[in-house]
């Protein structure tokens, strides 16, 4: 068993399996007018018109594959995708826009998307293709709130210490499309949301800010968050006015669970981190490994998660617990890095480097890899990193101290010099990260 | 299933199973003159004299139980135990001494222990009882090095940033008993070391500083560590002189792997973290839980490990992966806490509190507990903490913010007011911590 070759093969297969075109191809079955998705089916002959709308980095590729499947049954569509991520489609307009910062092109694309949602009638079907990046690529500010005000508000939220749920609660209340409001516009047409999840636990309300999902937060919640972080004096006047109107129930709130709109909404998570982990598990089993998927919800400081990964690998190396060697252990999710130094790296590379530190003195044959499924780890051209005894020896021979590179957050330099980088190039998809331990 | 009652029952059973008297009673079989330990047996009739020596917080209780088993076959013995931890024995002297800081009584006790080791001849058998705390309770400084010089050196090592392996490498080279040197003195008598491990991975060279185990480090290594941390000008003169002698091979080094002394040394790890986890697993299975022991080598920042525990519990709660509900997931090891605030707590309580933070918004029924097997978590009277939805609701109703208490490292206050403390009292044993997730 060559751990490095196996690791690359497993990771590549896992990433391939969650590419947007593959997901559409494999999860949707279309025969004799019947479209089957998971345990549901839609009789496309029943509908007058079929529209496709969508937003997110992967949405254009999803749209093209859906077009390959449904062909001329599609009436029309508009997709908002990040600059450089557009692909040619016959029946749809693919519009490129700003990400991660919303720009005018995003607002223009959203207007066209909302026009379709508006046009669609009771006997129409609207496919809504959502993936990571959709929050910025799909936005319609309420009347009177400028793009600049919205950007300013977003900056305030990001720097005040609010957590992501709190940021989203406010954002959804400064939008006419997020928090189920796209679904409200699509109604009474039937909505089929096809979703590629880049959020831990796949919460529908969070992926792309949940344009077709119920929003747990209210205008009251949004305002309390602004007060909690003492932003009430700093928020742009237009935003304050709008939120006060919301508090006084003068404008409709985001959609809540139980709203009749959702009777006509169908959500399908086509791809997520767990899907990638399960493919990795299948491939590892074919290669002869005993496998265990521990969790697809891993969060935390990368260097600490590395220690857990090392603890598991070492226990298996020494005691064949909880599974026997050769073993492939998988975790997924998204770690974070608290920047301390000035080096180059990303959360996955940092995790790998920190795992090498735990290897010091260990003679067991194991490999630990951490890889972003989008192929881009931090501001680098690597997807992630992996370490094994070969890298440990190489670093030792070169007199390179893993600790020093880790302290400078310089995993890229360390791994590039020792052969520990994982390079995939941009993959066009994103279901967060895969952390893998191979033990032989 | 009552998660809280089950958690307490499982933890109590696990701690009971690794108490020193229970371990001696259950792991040693003595019949018709034959003593069986694991897969080995010792014909006690073969030996002229049987001695018992030992050091560590649990060593006195181990000695008494061994006396219960072997009775008058024991010729004599000396045990060095922490103040307040002595118990009455018939055939042995139980001497109390300083811990964690070595004192004169410890050096005196060690002299008597070494005298026994010296006296023991080729046809004698020496039991050596070792447990956590043995590093301070068993020490003989080389001639010319005072207790004060040794204490000063130890302080320098602890504050210079050296890791525990480096600290130990130096300590063993400033001792005439650590690093296998006790075994050298016992030789040519037969040595049977009975060990309660409080170190991750049970490395024989680390538990109680390995008095009967090979030492991987040399005088060269010890000196390089002193230079690495720029301590060479700060070390007391007596210590410098001694180390220089060692560098010039004028004094014997600590024992190395392959030394003929070890032909007559037998090591048995009677109790360790994994043993506690396995008992916990057995009890949980009896209570109807599906179980998984993930690793007994968990290290890292308590609040980050908490997030991993929560990630695992949530995956099982939602998706029955990697095991089906009801599930009991076990991890062991020892976390650390980076102090930021001024509150009261310990690593286990902090882990529990941080896990509660991850529970926010979750409606699943799970419990996360973290418990020190010694019954003393940080400078508190609690053994650890546990959290469940009941605690979450209670804290919410009382308007207590888990985040604020966590930021102040004040887990004890939070958990004591919400009913989340685990109280066992001092247990007289220590195999580090148990982290447990119960999901129903």
mmCIF file of C-alpha atoms in Angstrom, chain A residues 88-420:
data_model
loop_
_atom_site.group_PDB
_atom_site.id
_atom_site.type_symbol
_atom_site.label_atom_id
_atom_site.label_comp_id
_atom_site.label_asym_id
_atom_site.label_seq_id
_atom_site.Cartn_x
_atom_site.Cartn_y
_atom_site.Cartn_z
ATOM 1 C CA UNK A 88 -22.211 28.696 -22.259
ATOM 2 C CA UNK A 89 -25.864 27.613 -22.172
ATOM 3 C CA UNK A 90 -28.480 27.572 -24.922
ATOM 4 C CA UNK A 91 -31.665 28.286 -23.041
ATOM 5 C CA UNK A 92 -30.408 30.464 -20.220
ATOM 6 C CA UNK A 93 -28.590 33.685 -19.645
ATOM 7 C CA UNK A 94 -25.491 33.205 -17.519
ATOM 8 C CA UNK A 95 -24.624 36.507 -15.850
ATOM 9 C CA UNK A 96 -21.328 37.066 -14.074
ATOM 10 C CA UNK A 97 -21.104 39.224 -10.957
ATOM 11 C CA UNK A 98 -19.028 40.123 -7.906
ATOM 12 C CA UNK A 99 -18.039 37.687 -5.163
ATOM 13 C CA UNK A 100 -17.368 37.710 -2.215
ATOM 14 C CA UNK A 101 -18.394 41.400 -2.349
ATOM 15 C CA UNK A 102 -21.787 42.043 -3.937
ATOM 16 C CA UNK A 103 -21.707 44.453 -6.890
ATOM 17 C CA UNK A 104 -24.134 46.158 -9.294
ATOM 18 C CA UNK A 105 -23.939 43.266 -11.732
ATOM 19 C CA UNK A 106 -25.152 40.940 -8.958
ATOM 20 C CA UNK A 107 -28.107 43.210 -8.286
ATOM 21 C CA UNK A 108 -28.881 43.386 -12.018
ATOM 22 C CA UNK A 109 -28.744 39.607 -12.347
ATOM 23 C CA UNK A 110 -30.998 39.242 -9.332
ATOM 24 C CA UNK A 111 -33.553 41.601 -10.879
ATOM 25 C CA UNK A 112 -33.746 39.349 -13.901
ATOM 26 C CA UNK A 113 -34.030 36.288 -11.666
ATOM 27 C CA UNK A 114 -36.847 37.911 -9.676
ATOM 28 C CA UNK A 115 -38.599 38.818 -12.926
ATOM 29 C CA UNK A 116 -38.697 35.124 -13.820
ATOM 30 C CA UNK A 117 -39.937 34.273 -10.328
ATOM 31 C CA UNK A 118 -42.645 36.887 -10.786
ATOM 32 C CA UNK A 119 -43.611 35.685 -14.267
ATOM 33 C CA UNK A 120 -43.910 32.035 -13.232
ATOM 34 C CA UNK A 121 -47.519 31.061 -12.683
ATOM 35 C CA UNK A 122 -49.347 28.341 -10.820
ATOM 36 C CA UNK A 123 -48.758 25.756 -13.558
ATOM 37 C CA UNK A 124 -45.077 26.546 -14.012
ATOM 38 C CA UNK A 125 -42.023 24.862 -12.510
ATOM 39 C CA UNK A 126 -38.996 26.844 -11.368
ATOM 40 C CA UNK A 127 -35.683 25.122 -10.703
ATOM 41 C CA UNK A 128 -33.582 27.088 -8.289
ATOM 42 C CA UNK A 129 -29.873 26.158 -8.340
ATOM 43 C CA UNK A 130 -28.064 27.228 -5.187
ATOM 44 C CA UNK A 131 -24.474 26.830 -4.045
ATOM 45 C CA UNK A 132 -21.818 28.523 -1.993
ATOM 46 C CA UNK A 133 -21.370 32.186 -2.876
ATOM 47 C CA UNK A 134 -25.082 32.640 -3.472
ATOM 48 C CA UNK A 135 -25.374 35.160 -0.633
ATOM 49 C CA UNK A 136 -23.335 37.728 -2.550
ATOM 50 C CA UNK A 137 -24.489 36.742 -6.045
ATOM 51 C CA UNK A 138 -28.209 36.924 -5.263
ATOM 52 C CA UNK A 139 -29.332 40.176 -3.695
ATOM 53 C CA UNK A 140 -32.029 42.769 -4.028
ATOM 54 C CA UNK A 141 -31.752 45.590 -1.503
ATOM 55 C CA UNK A 142 -35.037 47.106 -0.279
ATOM 56 C CA UNK A 143 -36.030 50.423 -1.934
ATOM 57 C CA UNK A 144 -34.021 53.348 -0.595
ATOM 58 C CA UNK A 145 -31.062 51.255 0.546
ATOM 59 C CA UNK A 146 -28.071 51.733 -1.727
ATOM 60 C CA UNK A 147 -25.450 49.143 -2.570
ATOM 61 C CA UNK A 148 -22.926 51.247 -0.659
ATOM 62 C CA UNK A 149 -25.082 51.349 2.462
ATOM 63 C CA UNK A 150 -25.497 47.601 2.273
ATOM 64 C CA UNK A 151 -21.770 47.037 1.861
ATOM 65 C CA UNK A 152 -21.057 49.387 4.760
ATOM 66 C CA UNK A 153 -23.537 47.523 6.970
ATOM 67 C CA UNK A 154 -21.986 44.199 6.062
ATOM 68 C CA UNK A 155 -18.535 45.485 7.008
ATOM 69 C CA UNK A 156 -19.877 46.641 10.374
ATOM 70 C CA UNK A 157 -21.377 43.228 11.018
ATOM 71 C CA UNK A 158 -18.214 41.369 10.090
ATOM 72 C CA UNK A 159 -16.019 43.459 12.352
ATOM 73 C CA UNK A 160 -18.272 43.718 15.428
ATOM 74 C CA UNK A 161 -17.776 40.168 16.684
ATOM 75 C CA UNK A 162 -21.212 38.858 15.724
ATOM 76 C CA UNK A 163 -21.334 35.181 14.835
ATOM 77 C CA UNK A 164 -22.429 33.972 11.410
ATOM 78 C CA UNK A 165 -26.029 33.271 12.480
ATOM 79 C CA UNK A 166 -26.288 36.828 13.773
ATOM 80 C CA UNK A 167 -24.740 38.309 10.630
ATOM 81 C CA UNK A 168 -27.191 36.348 8.495
ATOM 82 C CA UNK A 169 -30.188 37.325 10.630
ATOM 83 C CA UNK A 170 -29.475 40.991 9.904
ATOM 84 C CA UNK A 171 -28.547 40.464 6.246
ATOM 85 C CA UNK A 172 -31.782 38.642 5.512
ATOM 86 C CA UNK A 173 -33.719 41.579 6.933
ATOM 87 C CA UNK A 174 -32.006 43.981 4.555
ATOM 88 C CA UNK A 175 -32.925 41.976 1.483
ATOM 89 C CA UNK A 176 -35.967 41.291 -0.674
ATOM 90 C CA UNK A 177 -34.699 37.930 -1.864
ATOM 91 C CA UNK A 178 -33.038 36.157 1.088
ATOM 92 C CA UNK A 179 -34.787 34.279 3.899
ATOM 93 C CA UNK A 180 -37.431 32.579 1.752
ATOM 94 C CA UNK A 181 -38.402 35.725 -0.147
ATOM 95 C CA UNK A 182 -37.356 34.278 -3.503
ATOM 96 C CA UNK A 183 -39.734 31.369 -2.790
ATOM 97 C CA UNK A 184 -42.491 33.896 -2.026
ATOM 98 C CA UNK A 185 -41.952 35.509 -5.423
ATOM 99 C CA UNK A 186 -41.887 32.153 -7.210
ATOM 100 C CA UNK A 187 -45.166 31.134 -5.550
ATOM 101 C CA UNK A 188 -47.688 29.951 -6.730
ATOM 102 C CA UNK A 189 -45.363 28.215 -9.215
ATOM 103 C CA UNK A 190 -43.747 24.989 -8.051
ATOM 104 C CA UNK A 191 -40.194 25.474 -6.824
ATOM 105 C CA UNK A 192 -37.511 22.781 -6.930
ATOM 106 C CA UNK A 193 -34.340 23.919 -5.192
ATOM 107 C CA UNK A 194 -31.250 21.905 -6.053
ATOM 108 C CA UNK A 195 -28.574 22.668 -3.528
ATOM 109 C CA UNK A 196 -24.841 22.168 -3.174
ATOM 110 C CA UNK A 197 -24.123 22.728 0.516
ATOM 111 C CA UNK A 198 -21.006 24.491 1.733
ATOM 112 C CA UNK A 199 -22.303 24.915 5.291
ATOM 113 C CA UNK A 200 -21.866 22.539 8.235
ATOM 114 C CA UNK A 201 -24.985 20.475 8.842
ATOM 115 C CA UNK A 202 -26.610 21.665 5.562
ATOM 116 C CA UNK A 203 -29.023 24.171 7.169
ATOM 117 C CA UNK A 204 -31.314 25.284 4.332
ATOM 118 C CA UNK A 205 -31.651 28.741 5.855
ATOM 119 C CA UNK A 206 -27.897 29.331 5.635
ATOM 120 C CA UNK A 207 -26.818 28.010 2.239
ATOM 121 C CA UNK A 208 -26.814 31.066 -0.072
ATOM 122 C CA UNK A 209 -28.756 32.820 2.755
ATOM 123 C CA UNK A 210 -31.761 30.539 2.202
ATOM 124 C CA UNK A 211 -33.668 32.298 -0.634
ATOM 125 C CA UNK A 212 -36.203 29.462 -0.734
ATOM 126 C CA UNK A 213 -36.115 28.424 2.950
ATOM 127 C CA UNK A 214 -37.844 29.622 6.135
ATOM 128 C CA UNK A 215 -35.904 32.157 8.190
ATOM 129 C CA UNK A 216 -35.797 31.522 11.959
ATOM 130 C CA UNK A 217 -35.083 35.226 12.680
ATOM 131 C CA UNK A 218 -37.413 38.240 12.753
ATOM 132 C CA UNK A 219 -36.997 42.028 12.420
ATOM 133 C CA UNK A 220 -36.948 42.085 16.242
ATOM 134 C CA UNK A 221 -34.022 39.642 16.277
ATOM 135 C CA UNK A 222 -32.175 41.666 13.640
ATOM 136 C CA UNK A 223 -32.555 44.877 15.612
ATOM 137 C CA UNK A 224 -31.534 43.226 18.891
ATOM 138 C CA UNK A 225 -28.346 42.015 17.253
ATOM 139 C CA UNK A 226 -27.574 45.562 16.088
ATOM 140 C CA UNK A 227 -28.126 46.836 19.632
ATOM 141 C CA UNK A 228 -26.185 43.948 21.180
ATOM 142 C CA UNK A 229 -23.085 44.940 19.245
ATOM 143 C CA UNK A 230 -23.753 48.661 19.817
ATOM 144 C CA UNK A 231 -24.079 49.369 16.095
ATOM 145 C CA UNK A 232 -27.297 51.382 16.313
ATOM 146 C CA UNK A 233 -25.481 54.696 15.961
ATOM 147 C CA UNK A 234 -23.242 53.441 13.169
ATOM 148 C CA UNK A 235 -25.822 51.931 10.815
ATOM 149 C CA UNK A 236 -26.572 54.000 7.699
ATOM 150 C CA UNK A 237 -29.744 56.078 8.074
ATOM 151 C CA UNK A 238 -31.535 54.317 5.206
ATOM 152 C CA UNK A 239 -31.014 50.980 6.903
ATOM 153 C CA UNK A 240 -32.196 52.229 10.273
ATOM 154 C CA UNK A 241 -35.378 53.608 8.688
ATOM 155 C CA UNK A 242 -36.056 50.333 6.913
ATOM 156 C CA UNK A 243 -35.542 48.218 10.019
ATOM 157 C CA UNK A 244 -37.785 50.505 12.095
ATOM 158 C CA UNK A 245 -40.520 50.025 9.503
ATOM 159 C CA UNK A 246 -39.982 46.308 9.859
ATOM 160 C CA UNK A 247 -40.224 46.529 13.647
ATOM 161 C CA UNK A 248 -43.530 48.350 13.210
ATOM 162 C CA UNK A 249 -44.751 45.569 10.896
ATOM 163 C CA UNK A 250 -45.166 47.988 8.019
ATOM 164 C CA UNK A 251 -43.369 45.638 5.641
ATOM 165 C CA UNK A 252 -43.540 41.860 5.319
ATOM 166 C CA UNK A 253 -40.997 39.866 7.311
ATOM 167 C CA UNK A 254 -38.890 37.057 5.849
ATOM 168 C CA UNK A 255 -40.782 33.790 5.468
ATOM 169 C CA UNK A 256 -41.386 31.647 8.520
ATOM 170 C CA UNK A 257 -41.785 27.888 8.916
ATOM 171 C CA UNK A 258 -45.331 26.823 8.124
ATOM 172 C CA UNK A 259 -45.923 29.540 5.524
ATOM 173 C CA UNK A 260 -48.179 28.175 2.788
ATOM 174 C CA UNK A 261 -45.550 29.152 0.196
ATOM 175 C CA UNK A 262 -43.495 26.151 1.319
ATOM 176 C CA UNK A 263 -46.218 23.732 0.259
ATOM 177 C CA UNK A 264 -44.927 24.287 -3.253
ATOM 178 C CA UNK A 265 -41.213 24.285 -2.432
ATOM 179 C CA UNK A 266 -39.042 21.163 -2.680
ATOM 180 C CA UNK A 267 -35.477 21.191 -1.375
ATOM 181 C CA UNK A 268 -32.855 18.674 -2.426
ATOM 182 C CA UNK A 269 -29.328 18.736 -1.064
ATOM 183 C CA UNK A 270 -27.576 17.244 -4.086
ATOM 184 C CA UNK A 271 -24.091 17.478 -2.682
ATOM 185 C CA UNK A 272 -22.544 18.073 0.700
ATOM 186 C CA UNK A 273 -19.499 17.278 2.754
ATOM 187 C CA UNK A 274 -20.903 13.954 3.894
ATOM 188 C CA UNK A 275 -21.391 12.930 0.282
ATOM 189 C CA UNK A 276 -17.719 13.582 -0.394
ATOM 190 C CA UNK A 277 -16.732 11.648 2.730
ATOM 191 C CA UNK A 278 -18.893 8.693 1.702
ATOM 192 C CA UNK A 279 -17.310 8.557 -1.737
ATOM 193 C CA UNK A 280 -13.897 8.718 -0.094
ATOM 194 C CA UNK A 281 -14.966 5.855 2.168
ATOM 195 C CA UNK A 282 -16.096 3.748 -0.797
ATOM 196 C CA UNK A 283 -12.845 4.276 -2.674
ATOM 197 C CA UNK A 284 -10.771 3.558 0.441
ATOM 198 C CA UNK A 285 -12.653 0.303 0.966
ATOM 199 C CA UNK A 286 -11.970 -0.692 -2.644
ATOM 200 C CA UNK A 287 -8.291 -0.051 -1.957
ATOM 201 C CA UNK A 288 -8.448 -2.408 1.012
ATOM 202 C CA UNK A 289 -8.792 -0.017 3.930
ATOM 203 C CA UNK A 290 -11.085 -0.460 6.907
ATOM 204 C CA UNK A 291 -12.974 2.799 7.180
ATOM 205 C CA UNK A 292 -14.695 5.062 9.664
ATOM 206 C CA UNK A 293 -16.378 8.400 8.981
ATOM 207 C CA UNK A 294 -16.272 10.258 12.277
ATOM 208 C CA UNK A 295 -18.164 13.474 11.553
ATOM 209 C CA UNK A 296 -18.882 15.865 8.701
ATOM 210 C CA UNK A 297 -19.339 18.745 11.144
ATOM 211 C CA UNK A 298 -15.779 19.370 12.310
ATOM 212 C CA UNK A 299 -15.037 22.967 13.254
ATOM 213 C CA UNK A 300 -12.290 24.528 15.326
ATOM 214 C CA UNK A 301 -8.749 25.811 15.253
ATOM 215 C CA UNK A 302 -6.885 23.868 12.554
ATOM 216 C CA UNK A 303 -3.837 23.058 14.692
ATOM 217 C CA UNK A 304 -6.037 21.645 17.466
ATOM 218 C CA UNK A 305 -8.088 19.510 15.096
ATOM 219 C CA UNK A 306 -4.738 18.247 13.813
ATOM 220 C CA UNK A 307 -3.966 16.901 17.273
ATOM 221 C CA UNK A 308 -7.240 15.000 17.349
ATOM 222 C CA UNK A 309 -6.488 13.545 13.926
ATOM 223 C CA UNK A 310 -3.018 12.516 15.123
ATOM 224 C CA UNK A 311 -4.465 11.014 18.328
ATOM 225 C CA UNK A 312 -6.799 8.840 16.268
ATOM 226 C CA UNK A 313 -4.116 7.808 13.773
ATOM 227 C CA UNK A 314 -1.688 6.900 16.553
ATOM 228 C CA UNK A 315 -4.243 4.826 18.447
ATOM 229 C CA UNK A 316 -4.965 2.815 15.324
ATOM 230 C CA UNK A 317 -1.274 2.506 14.478
ATOM 231 C CA UNK A 318 -0.504 1.139 17.912
ATOM 232 C CA UNK A 319 -3.677 -0.652 18.991
ATOM 233 C CA UNK A 320 -5.922 -1.153 15.951
ATOM 234 C CA UNK A 321 -8.649 0.849 17.691
ATOM 235 C CA UNK A 322 -11.382 1.774 16.896
ATOM 236 C CA UNK A 323 -10.744 0.040 13.538
ATOM 237 C CA UNK A 324 -8.036 -2.343 12.389
ATOM 238 C CA UNK A 325 -5.144 -1.415 10.131
ATOM 239 C CA UNK A 326 -4.995 -0.720 7.277
ATOM 240 C CA UNK A 327 -7.442 2.024 8.112
ATOM 241 C CA UNK A 328 -8.868 5.132 6.498
ATOM 242 C CA UNK A 329 -10.487 7.560 8.926
ATOM 243 C CA UNK A 330 -12.447 10.489 7.556
ATOM 244 C CA UNK A 331 -13.617 13.764 9.037
ATOM 245 C CA UNK A 332 -15.131 16.724 7.262
ATOM 246 C CA UNK A 333 -16.125 20.296 7.900
ATOM 247 C CA UNK A 334 -14.205 23.528 7.961
ATOM 248 C CA UNK A 335 -11.513 24.556 10.390
ATOM 249 C CA UNK A 336 -10.261 28.052 11.100
ATOM 250 C CA UNK A 337 -6.822 29.570 11.602
ATOM 251 C CA UNK A 338 -5.995 32.257 14.128
ATOM 252 C CA UNK A 339 -3.264 34.192 12.348
ATOM 253 C CA UNK A 340 -0.150 34.672 14.458
ATOM 254 C CA UNK A 341 2.586 34.917 11.838
ATOM 255 C CA UNK A 342 3.181 36.326 8.402
ATOM 256 C CA UNK A 343 3.738 33.176 6.386
ATOM 257 C CA UNK A 344 1.758 31.719 3.532
ATOM 258 C CA UNK A 345 -0.792 28.978 3.965
ATOM 259 C CA UNK A 346 -4.372 27.949 4.444
ATOM 260 C CA UNK A 347 -6.402 26.091 7.037
ATOM 261 C CA UNK A 348 -5.819 22.710 5.407
ATOM 262 C CA UNK A 349 -2.089 23.169 4.989
ATOM 263 C CA UNK A 350 -1.834 24.423 8.565
ATOM 264 C CA UNK A 351 -3.702 21.360 9.807
ATOM 265 C CA UNK A 352 -1.309 19.054 7.973
ATOM 266 C CA UNK A 353 1.751 20.849 9.296
ATOM 267 C CA UNK A 354 0.413 20.759 12.868
ATOM 268 C CA UNK A 355 -0.243 17.036 12.483
ATOM 269 C CA UNK A 356 3.412 16.583 11.557
ATOM 270 C CA UNK A 357 4.359 18.138 14.879
ATOM 271 C CA UNK A 358 2.382 15.462 16.699
ATOM 272 C CA UNK A 359 4.224 12.824 14.668
ATOM 273 C CA UNK A 360 7.567 13.717 16.235
ATOM 274 C CA UNK A 361 9.034 10.568 17.747
ATOM 275 C CA UNK A 362 6.357 8.341 16.250
ATOM 276 C CA UNK A 363 7.593 5.540 14.077
ATOM 277 C CA UNK A 364 4.229 4.379 12.852
ATOM 278 C CA UNK A 365 3.287 4.421 9.212
ATOM 279 C CA UNK A 366 0.460 6.860 8.847
ATOM 280 C CA UNK A 367 -0.529 9.751 6.650
ATOM 281 C CA UNK A 368 -2.711 12.712 7.537
ATOM 282 C CA UNK A 369 -4.175 14.867 4.779
ATOM 283 C CA UNK A 370 -6.435 17.893 4.850
ATOM 284 C CA UNK A 371 -7.849 19.202 1.606
ATOM 285 C CA UNK A 372 -10.296 21.901 0.576
ATOM 286 C CA UNK A 373 -12.779 20.501 -1.933
ATOM 287 C CA UNK A 374 -12.715 23.779 -3.858
ATOM 288 C CA UNK A 375 -9.041 23.245 -4.633
ATOM 289 C CA UNK A 376 -8.031 26.576 -3.151
ATOM 290 C CA UNK A 377 -6.715 26.601 0.400
ATOM 291 C CA UNK A 378 -6.236 30.125 1.692
ATOM 292 C CA UNK A 379 -4.452 32.566 -0.631
ATOM 293 C CA UNK A 380 -2.394 29.766 -2.223
ATOM 294 C CA UNK A 381 -2.451 27.598 -5.332
ATOM 295 C CA UNK A 382 -2.640 24.425 -3.234
ATOM 296 C CA UNK A 383 -5.799 22.566 -2.214
ATOM 297 C CA UNK A 384 -4.302 21.389 1.057
ATOM 298 C CA UNK A 385 -1.486 19.430 2.589
ATOM 299 C CA UNK A 386 -0.520 15.980 3.723
ATOM 300 C CA UNK A 387 2.154 14.585 5.971
ATOM 301 C CA UNK A 388 3.669 11.145 6.462
ATOM 302 C CA UNK A 389 6.912 9.726 7.864
ATOM 303 C CA UNK A 390 8.628 10.533 4.560
ATOM 304 C CA UNK A 391 7.915 14.216 5.000
ATOM 305 C CA UNK A 392 9.002 14.022 8.616
ATOM 306 C CA UNK A 393 12.344 12.524 7.601
ATOM 307 C CA UNK A 394 12.806 14.971 4.755
ATOM 308 C CA UNK A 395 12.148 17.962 7.010
ATOM 309 C CA UNK A 396 14.528 16.532 9.592
ATOM 310 C CA UNK A 397 17.266 16.047 7.010
ATOM 311 C CA UNK A 398 16.771 19.573 5.722
ATOM 312 C CA UNK A 399 16.893 20.954 9.277
ATOM 313 C CA UNK A 400 13.418 22.462 8.928
ATOM 314 C CA UNK A 401 11.511 22.869 12.193
ATOM 315 C CA UNK A 402 7.772 22.242 11.713
ATOM 316 C CA UNK A 403 7.095 24.237 14.896
ATOM 317 C CA UNK A 404 8.813 27.360 13.558
ATOM 318 C CA UNK A 405 6.892 27.249 10.296
ATOM 319 C CA UNK A 406 3.650 26.643 12.198
ATOM 320 C CA UNK A 407 4.317 29.580 14.503
ATOM 321 C CA UNK A 408 4.677 31.769 11.409
ATOM 322 C CA UNK A 409 1.544 30.298 9.756
ATOM 323 C CA UNK A 410 3.902 29.339 6.952
ATOM 324 C CA UNK A 411 2.624 25.878 6.089
ATOM 325 C CA UNK A 412 2.799 26.504 2.332
ATOM 326 C CA UNK A 413 6.547 27.142 2.378
ATOM 327 C CA UNK A 414 7.182 24.123 4.602
ATOM 328 C CA UNK A 415 5.005 21.730 2.627
ATOM 329 C CA UNK A 416 6.152 22.932 -0.779
ATOM 330 C CA UNK A 417 9.776 22.277 0.177
ATOM 331 C CA UNK A 418 9.105 18.851 1.661
ATOM 332 C CA UNK A 419 6.639 17.602 -0.943
ATOM 333 C CA UNK A 420 3.524 17.803 1.204
#
